[in-house]
Amino acid sequence: MRVRFAPSPTGALHIGGARTALYNWLLARGADGTLVLRIEDTDRERSTPENVAQILEALAWLQIDFDEGPISQVARSDRHGEVLQRLLDDGRAYRCTATGDDVKAYKAQHGADRGFRGSDEGEGAVRLRVPDEGATIVHDVIRGDTSFAHVHLDDPVIARADGSVLYNFAVAVDDLDAHITHIVRGEDHLSNTPKQLLVLEAMAASGLAAEAGAGEAAVQPVYAHLPLLHGPDGKKLSKRHGAASVQDLRDAGYLPEAVRNYLALLGWGDADDETILSTDQLVERFSLERVSRNPAQFDERKLRWLNGRYVRALSIDDLTARLEAFTGRRGLRDAVEISREKMQTLADFWPLAGFIFDGPADDEKARAKWLDEEGRAALADAHTALASLDAFTLETTQAALEVVVAARECKPKQVFQPIRVALAGTAVSPGIFETLSVLGREEALGRIDAALKDAR
Ligand code: GLU
């Protein structure tokens, strides 16, 4: 099996493109196959080196690796010209000046469902000669076989009058030369498929497939056109739905292995989209036959949930290393240990635990609510109890504060929340005893003192 991923570097790698890359990768890895990366950079204005770099970076982040490439499509233009000339020399293609209006006139005369046939004028755009008999059959694993009777197909234009080839021609030449046997891509390319197959067949008929060492499987590749991704509202996935590109997902603090898991399940019928499957399990189980024909729904809330499961499954060391890379800060281990249960993404960490390093936040509402007269009285009692401790640990602080709660005959939160606000500046934080012990006696008592002196 030889598959390829062929992004156009006109922007960031979108989530749909990432899913296409992942499906190709899973197939190749599961079948001992080869994955080729081809950069379809023929749109010279929008295909920038920066866009190529960001696609490569996104794939690297997802840990999707390639066996061959990246191959630049533009760099192969001499080869495209060579194949074009060969088809012209063999009479499988011809030059013709017919315009769109000429095609219309042809159809008015011959019937609307008659494919256009031009005449060889030796000048103008290059059209591929479609044989009048027979049919081109698209084998699509997801959609079944579709037959296109040749009499209905127009002779497609494959190059402009100046000899520059068109997109569908370049793709077919590149796929054949790379011996691609399975073409897995978005369903927006469905309508290109018969044209590309006709080019493959013409190349085979001219002996070009054999010369390129491409077997029958590359002349009649198996296709899989993947249904589009929609957002939870049923509309085509876009920035409106939150993260739209792989970079967005990375910046939002998702783990690559969770993203792979979630993307693999999107539209693939083996399991629902809340199942945890390791990458090895995905490689082992993935099959194109089970990809649904219906649009798949990308729901970031489900990804968040799944990511939280992955976050909690990481060792503290591993999670710490990732958070240190994500935040650019060092020395996070103790804070990570006490925050892990409350995080779903790496981005959740700093808002939750940043106060440990940068001092209390300034949440006006939380102060007003919990540091009123009663709250400050509870806080003063807590300070006294904590200050008298010899050892300042999870157990000792907990025991001391339980005594305060009992003595004040109040609810635990009427003591704990004022402490939380004093330490964190806000009403959300990791567990209160854990936070006290991570901050340590001096820092914790200092913050409580400061909150008591704060006249606001
Ligand atoms: N370059 C195309 C895209 O980015 C993919 C073409 C293909 O896979 O055949 O949508």
Coordinates of N, CA and C in Angstrom, one line a residue, residues 17 69 107 115 271 330 339 359 361-362 385 391 414 436:
G17 N -8.0 18.7 7.3 CA -6.8 18.3 6.7 C -6.0 17.4 7.6
G69 N 9.2 12.3 0.9 CA 8.8 13.7 0.7 C 9.4 14.5 1.8
K107 N -22.8 21.2 -27.6 CA -23.9 20.5 -26.8 C -25.2 20.8 -27.4
G115 N -20.6 14.3 -24.3 CA -19.3 14.9 -23.9 C -18.7 15.7 -25.1
A271 N -16.1 3.0 16.8 CA -16.4 3.3 18.3 C -17.0 4.7 18.3
R330 N 9.4 27.3 34.8 CA 10.1 26.1 35.4 C 9.6 25.9 36.8
S339 N -2.9 20.1 40.9 CA -3.9 20.8 40.0 C -4.4 19.8 39.0
G359 N 1.7 35.2 42.8 CA 0.9 35.9 43.8 C -0.5 35.9 43.5
A361 N -4.4 36.5 42.6 CA -5.0 37.2 41.5 C -5.9 38.4 42.1
D362 N -6.5 39.1 41.3 CA -7.3 40.2 41.9 C -8.7 40.1 41.5
A385 N -4.5 29.5 64.1 CA -4.4 28.1 64.2 C -3.2 27.6 63.4
A391 N 4.7 21.4 62.4 CA 4.9 20.9 61.0 C 3.7 21.4 60.1
Q414 N -17.1 28.3 55.0 CA -17.0 29.6 55.6 C -15.6 29.9 56.1
L436 N -2.0 25.0 50.7 CA -1.2 25.5 51.8 C 0.1 24.8 51.9

